[in-house]
């Protein structure tokens, strides 16, 4: 009987331990779920915070950009006014230059223009003759180089023929001497 009460006691202890373990397991699981939920919520809040920060910076830049844009627009307007003034001055100077050029042309003596034209024509003729002679000179040089190459080839062929002839002549004389002595 003592053994049965000991078994009952151990069984009750085991049952209490199981209940305690299960309770703690559920509490751990609940805490883990709560942590996961809090983590998800914190990520969502972090994303919202980042978006709000980016939006704040974008709007801040937009306000700074609008001020810059106004300032640059005013600056561009000043430059445009200066540009238009310079364009007007350039047009006036071009008209004045043309007027002065017409006056100078009208004052040139006719004799100077004729002399210039004769000199220009003489230059053109001399230039044409020079270019013609240069063409003939280039052609003559090419012909010279071609003939020089042909000569060198002929010289090589002659030298080879002369060596061969001398060799054969010596052989022939040598053969005649042998026949004569034998």
PDB file of N, CA, C and O in Angstrom, residues 39-75:
ATOM      1  N   UNK A  39       6.624  43.821 -32.976  1.00  0.00           N
ATOM      2  CA  UNK A  39       7.672  44.015 -33.981  1.00  0.00           C
ATOM      3  C   UNK A  39       7.054  44.453 -35.307  1.00  0.00           C
ATOM      4  O   UNK A  39       7.525  45.400 -35.938  1.00  0.00           O
ATOM      5  N   UNK A  40       5.968  43.769 -35.711  1.00  0.00           N
ATOM      6  CA  UNK A  40       5.279  44.140 -36.955  1.00  0.00           C
ATOM      7  C   UNK A  40       4.760  45.577 -36.873  1.00  0.00           C
ATOM      8  O   UNK A  40       4.910  46.361 -37.814  1.00  0.00           O
ATOM      9  N   UNK A  41       4.161  45.901 -35.739  1.00  0.00           N
ATOM     10  CA  UNK A  41       3.639  47.249 -35.558  1.00  0.00           C
ATOM     11  C   UNK A  41       4.786  48.277 -35.570  1.00  0.00           C
ATOM     12  O   UNK A  41       4.676  49.349 -36.180  1.00  0.00           O
ATOM     13  N   UNK A  42       5.923  47.909 -34.943  1.00  0.00           N
ATOM     14  CA  UNK A  42       7.059  48.845 -34.922  1.00  0.00           C
ATOM     15  C   UNK A  42       7.625  49.040 -36.330  1.00  0.00           C
ATOM     16  O   UNK A  42       8.017  50.148 -36.709  1.00  0.00           O
ATOM     17  N   UNK A  43       7.681  47.981 -37.148  1.00  0.00           N
ATOM     18  CA  UNK A  43       8.149  48.111 -38.541  1.00  0.00           C
ATOM     19  C   UNK A  43       7.207  49.026 -39.325  1.00  0.00           C
ATOM     20  O   UNK A  43       7.659  49.867 -40.103  1.00  0.00           O
ATOM     21  N   UNK A  44       5.897  48.828 -39.129  1.00  0.00           N
ATOM     22  CA  UNK A  44       4.925  49.656 -39.823  1.00  0.00           C
ATOM     23  C   UNK A  44       5.078  51.118 -39.401  1.00  0.00           C
ATOM     24  O   UNK A  44       5.089  52.022 -40.250  1.00  0.00           O
ATOM     25  N   UNK A  45       5.224  51.344 -38.101  1.00  0.00           N
ATOM     26  CA  UNK A  45       5.394  52.712 -37.604  1.00  0.00           C
ATOM     27  C   UNK A  45       6.718  53.300 -38.125  1.00  0.00           C
ATOM     28  O   UNK A  45       6.787  54.470 -38.509  1.00  0.00           O
ATOM     29  N   UNK A  46       7.787  52.472 -38.177  1.00  0.00           N
ATOM     30  CA  UNK A  46       9.078  52.938 -38.703  1.00  0.00           C
ATOM     31  C   UNK A  46       8.934  53.358 -40.165  1.00  0.00           C
ATOM     32  O   UNK A  46       9.431  54.404 -40.591  1.00  0.00           O
ATOM     33  N   UNK A  47       8.223  52.546 -40.955  1.00  0.00           N
ATOM     34  CA  UNK A  47       7.999  52.883 -42.363  1.00  0.00           C
ATOM     35  C   UNK A  47       7.206  54.182 -42.499  1.00  0.00           C
ATOM     36  O   UNK A  47       7.515  55.028 -43.341  1.00  0.00           O
ATOM     37  N   UNK A  48       6.181  54.327 -41.654  1.00  0.00           N
ATOM     38  CA  UNK A  48       5.395  55.562 -41.669  1.00  0.00           C
ATOM     39  C   UNK A  48       6.265  56.757 -41.308  1.00  0.00           C
ATOM     40  O   UNK A  48       6.183  57.824 -41.927  1.00  0.00           O
ATOM     41  N   UNK A  49       7.134  56.556 -40.310  1.00  0.00           N
ATOM     42  CA  UNK A  49       8.036  57.626 -39.871  1.00  0.00           C
ATOM     43  C   UNK A  49       8.996  57.996 -41.011  1.00  0.00           C
ATOM     44  O   UNK A  49       9.210  59.173 -41.303  1.00  0.00           O
ATOM     45  N   UNK A  50       9.548  56.996 -41.679  1.00  0.00           N
ATOM     46  CA  UNK A  50      10.481  57.248 -42.782  1.00  0.00           C
ATOM     47  C   UNK A  50       9.773  57.969 -43.929  1.00  0.00           C
ATOM     48  O   UNK A  50      10.317  58.913 -44.513  1.00  0.00           O
ATOM     49  N   UNK A  51       8.564  57.539 -44.251  1.00  0.00           N
ATOM     50  CA  UNK A  51       7.802  58.191 -45.316  1.00  0.00           C
ATOM     51  C   UNK A  51       7.518  59.646 -44.953  1.00  0.00           C
ATOM     52  O   UNK A  51       7.679  60.549 -45.780  1.00  0.00           O
ATOM     53  N   UNK A  52       7.095  59.860 -43.696  1.00  0.00           N
ATOM     54  CA  UNK A  52       6.800  61.225 -43.246  1.00  0.00           C
ATOM     55  C   UNK A  52       8.063  62.089 -43.302  1.00  0.00           C
ATOM     56  O   UNK A  52       8.018  63.252 -43.710  1.00  0.00           O
ATOM     57  N   UNK A  53       9.202  61.509 -42.921  1.00  0.00           N
ATOM     58  CA  UNK A  53      10.474  62.243 -42.962  1.00  0.00           C
ATOM     59  C   UNK A  53      10.837  62.604 -44.403  1.00  0.00           C
ATOM     60  O   UNK A  53      11.206  63.743 -44.704  1.00  0.00           O
ATOM     61  N   UNK A  54      10.724  61.625 -45.305  1.00  0.00           N
ATOM     62  CA  UNK A  54      11.028  61.879 -46.720  1.00  0.00           C
ATOM     63  C   UNK A  54      10.102  62.945 -47.300  1.00  0.00           C
ATOM     64  O   UNK A  54      10.543  63.823 -48.048  1.00  0.00           O
ATOM     65  N   UNK A  55       8.837  62.852 -46.959  1.00  0.00           N
ATOM     66  CA  UNK A  55       7.862  63.834 -47.440  1.00  0.00           C
ATOM     67  C   UNK A  55       8.197  65.222 -46.902  1.00  0.00           C
ATOM     68  O   UNK A  55       8.144  66.219 -47.619  1.00  0.00           O
ATOM     69  N   UNK A  56       8.574  65.280 -45.612  1.00  0.00           N
ATOM     70  CA  UNK A  56       8.948  66.550 -44.998  1.00  0.00           C
ATOM     71  C   UNK A  56      10.163  67.151 -45.729  1.00  0.00           C
ATOM     72  O   UNK A  56      10.177  68.326 -46.072  1.00  0.00           O
ATOM     73  N   UNK A  57      11.172  66.313 -46.002  1.00  0.00           N
ATOM     74  CA  UNK A  57      12.376  66.783 -46.702  1.00  0.00           C
ATOM     75  C   UNK A  57      12.046  67.225 -48.132  1.00  0.00           C
ATOM     76  O   UNK A  57      12.567  68.226 -48.616  1.00  0.00           O
ATOM     77  N   UNK A  58      11.190  66.458 -48.809  1.00  0.00           N
ATOM     78  CA  UNK A  58      10.804  66.818 -50.176  1.00  0.00           C
ATOM     79  C   UNK A  58      10.121  68.174 -50.203  1.00  0.00           C
ATOM     80  O   UNK A  58      10.435  69.034 -51.020  1.00  0.00           O
ATOM     81  N   UNK A  59       9.177  68.360 -49.257  1.00  0.00           N
ATOM     82  CA  UNK A  59       8.464  69.630 -49.213  1.00  0.00           C
ATOM     83  C   UNK A  59       9.389  70.766 -48.808  1.00  0.00           C
ATOM     84  O   UNK A  59       9.256  71.887 -49.307  1.00  0.00           O
ATOM     85  N   UNK A  60      10.330  70.448 -47.926  1.00  0.00           N
ATOM     86  CA  UNK A  60      11.301  71.463 -47.511  1.00  0.00           C
ATOM     87  C   UNK A  60      12.152  71.890 -48.713  1.00  0.00           C
ATOM     88  O   UNK A  60      12.382  73.071 -48.944  1.00  0.00           O
ATOM     89  N   UNK A  61      12.607  70.912 -49.508  1.00  0.00           N
ATOM     90  CA  UNK A  61      13.394  71.222 -50.704  1.00  0.00           C
ATOM     91  C   UNK A  61      12.553  71.987 -51.710  1.00  0.00           C
ATOM     92  O   UNK A  61      13.039  72.883 -52.382  1.00  0.00           O
ATOM     93  N   UNK A  62      11.297  71.602 -51.822  1.00  0.00           N
ATOM     94  CA  UNK A  62      10.417  72.274 -52.780  1.00  0.00           C
ATOM     95  C   UNK A  62      10.323  73.753 -52.438  1.00  0.00           C
ATOM     96  O   UNK A  62      10.409  74.604 -53.311  1.00  0.00           O
ATOM     97  N   UNK A  63      10.118  74.056 -51.100  1.00  0.00           N
ATOM     98  CA  UNK A  63      10.041  75.456 -50.680  1.00  0.00           C
ATOM     99  C   UNK A  63      11.384  76.149 -50.973  1.00  0.00           C
ATOM    100  O   UNK A  63      11.404  77.271 -51.475  1.00  0.00           O
ATOM    101  N   UNK A  64      12.544  75.494 -50.700  1.00  0.00           N
ATOM    102  CA  UNK A  64      13.869  76.091 -50.978  1.00  0.00           C
ATOM    103  C   UNK A  64      14.046  76.264 -52.469  1.00  0.00           C
ATOM    104  O   UNK A  64      14.569  77.274 -52.951  1.00  0.00           O
ATOM    105  N   UNK A  65      13.561  75.191 -53.247  1.00  0.00           N
ATOM    106  CA  UNK A  65      13.681  75.263 -54.698  1.00  0.00           C
ATOM    107  C   UNK A  65      12.853  76.406 -55.282  1.00  0.00           C
ATOM    108  O   UNK A  65      13.256  77.018 -56.266  1.00  0.00           O
ATOM    109  N   UNK A  66      11.681  76.650 -54.704  1.00  0.00           N
ATOM    110  CA  UNK A  66      10.859  77.747 -55.207  1.00  0.00           C
ATOM    111  C   UNK A  66      11.556  79.083 -54.998  1.00  0.00           C
ATOM    112  O   UNK A  66      11.540  79.939 -55.887  1.00  0.00           O
ATOM    113  N   UNK A  67      12.210  79.248 -53.861  1.00  0.00           N
ATOM    114  CA  UNK A  67      12.953  80.481 -53.625  1.00  0.00           C
ATOM    115  C   UNK A  67      14.113  80.587 -54.609  1.00  0.00           C
ATOM    116  O   UNK A  67      14.354  81.644 -55.201  1.00  0.00           O
ATOM    117  N   UNK A  68      14.823  79.474 -54.800  1.00  0.00           N
ATOM    118  CA  UNK A  68      15.933  79.465 -55.762  1.00  0.00           C
ATOM    119  C   UNK A  68      15.421  79.755 -57.158  1.00  0.00           C
ATOM    120  O   UNK A  68      16.042  80.509 -57.909  1.00  0.00           O
ATOM    121  N   UNK A  69      14.298  79.158 -57.492  1.00  0.00           N
ATOM    122  CA  UNK A  69      13.731  79.353 -58.822  1.00  0.00           C
ATOM    123  C   UNK A  69      13.394  80.820 -59.045  1.00  0.00           C
ATOM    124  O   UNK A  69      13.686  81.375 -60.111  1.00  0.00           O
ATOM    125  N   UNK A  70      12.811  81.450 -58.041  1.00  0.00           N
ATOM    126  CA  UNK A  70      12.493  82.872 -58.173  1.00  0.00           C
ATOM    127  C   UNK A  70      13.768  83.691 -58.336  1.00  0.00           C
ATOM    128  O   UNK A  70      13.859  84.566 -59.195  1.00  0.00           O
ATOM    129  N   UNK A  71      14.762  83.372 -57.511  1.00  0.00           N
ATOM    130  CA  UNK A  71      16.029  84.103 -57.582  1.00  0.00           C
ATOM    131  C   UNK A  71      16.689  83.897 -58.947  1.00  0.00           C
ATOM    132  O   UNK A  71      17.142  84.847 -59.588  1.00  0.00           O
ATOM    133  N   UNK A  72      16.705  82.640 -59.422  1.00  0.00           N
ATOM    134  CA  UNK A  72      17.310  82.356 -60.724  1.00  0.00           C
ATOM    135  C   UNK A  72      16.512  82.998 -61.855  1.00  0.00           C
ATOM    136  O   UNK A  72      17.081  83.450 -62.849  1.00  0.00           O
ATOM    137  N   UNK A  73      15.205  83.033 -61.703  1.00  0.00           N
ATOM    138  CA  UNK A  73      14.373  83.675 -62.716  1.00  0.00           C
ATOM    139  C   UNK A  73      14.713  85.164 -62.809  1.00  0.00           C
ATOM    140  O   UNK A  73      14.854  85.713 -63.909  1.00  0.00           O
ATOM    141  N   UNK A  74      14.842  85.812 -61.628  1.00  0.00           N
ATOM    142  CA  UNK A  74      15.205  87.235 -61.622  1.00  0.00           C
ATOM    143  C   UNK A  74      16.583  87.443 -62.243  1.00  0.00           C
ATOM    144  O   UNK A  74      16.791  88.371 -63.036  1.00  0.00           O
ATOM    145  N   UNK A  75      17.509  86.557 -61.897  1.00  0.00           N
ATOM    146  CA  UNK A  75      18.871  86.637 -62.453  1.00  0.00           C
ATOM    147  C   UNK A  75      18.836  86.436 -63.972  1.00  0.00           C
ATOM    148  O   UNK A  75      19.499  87.160 -64.723  1.00  0.00           O
TER     149      UNK A  75
END
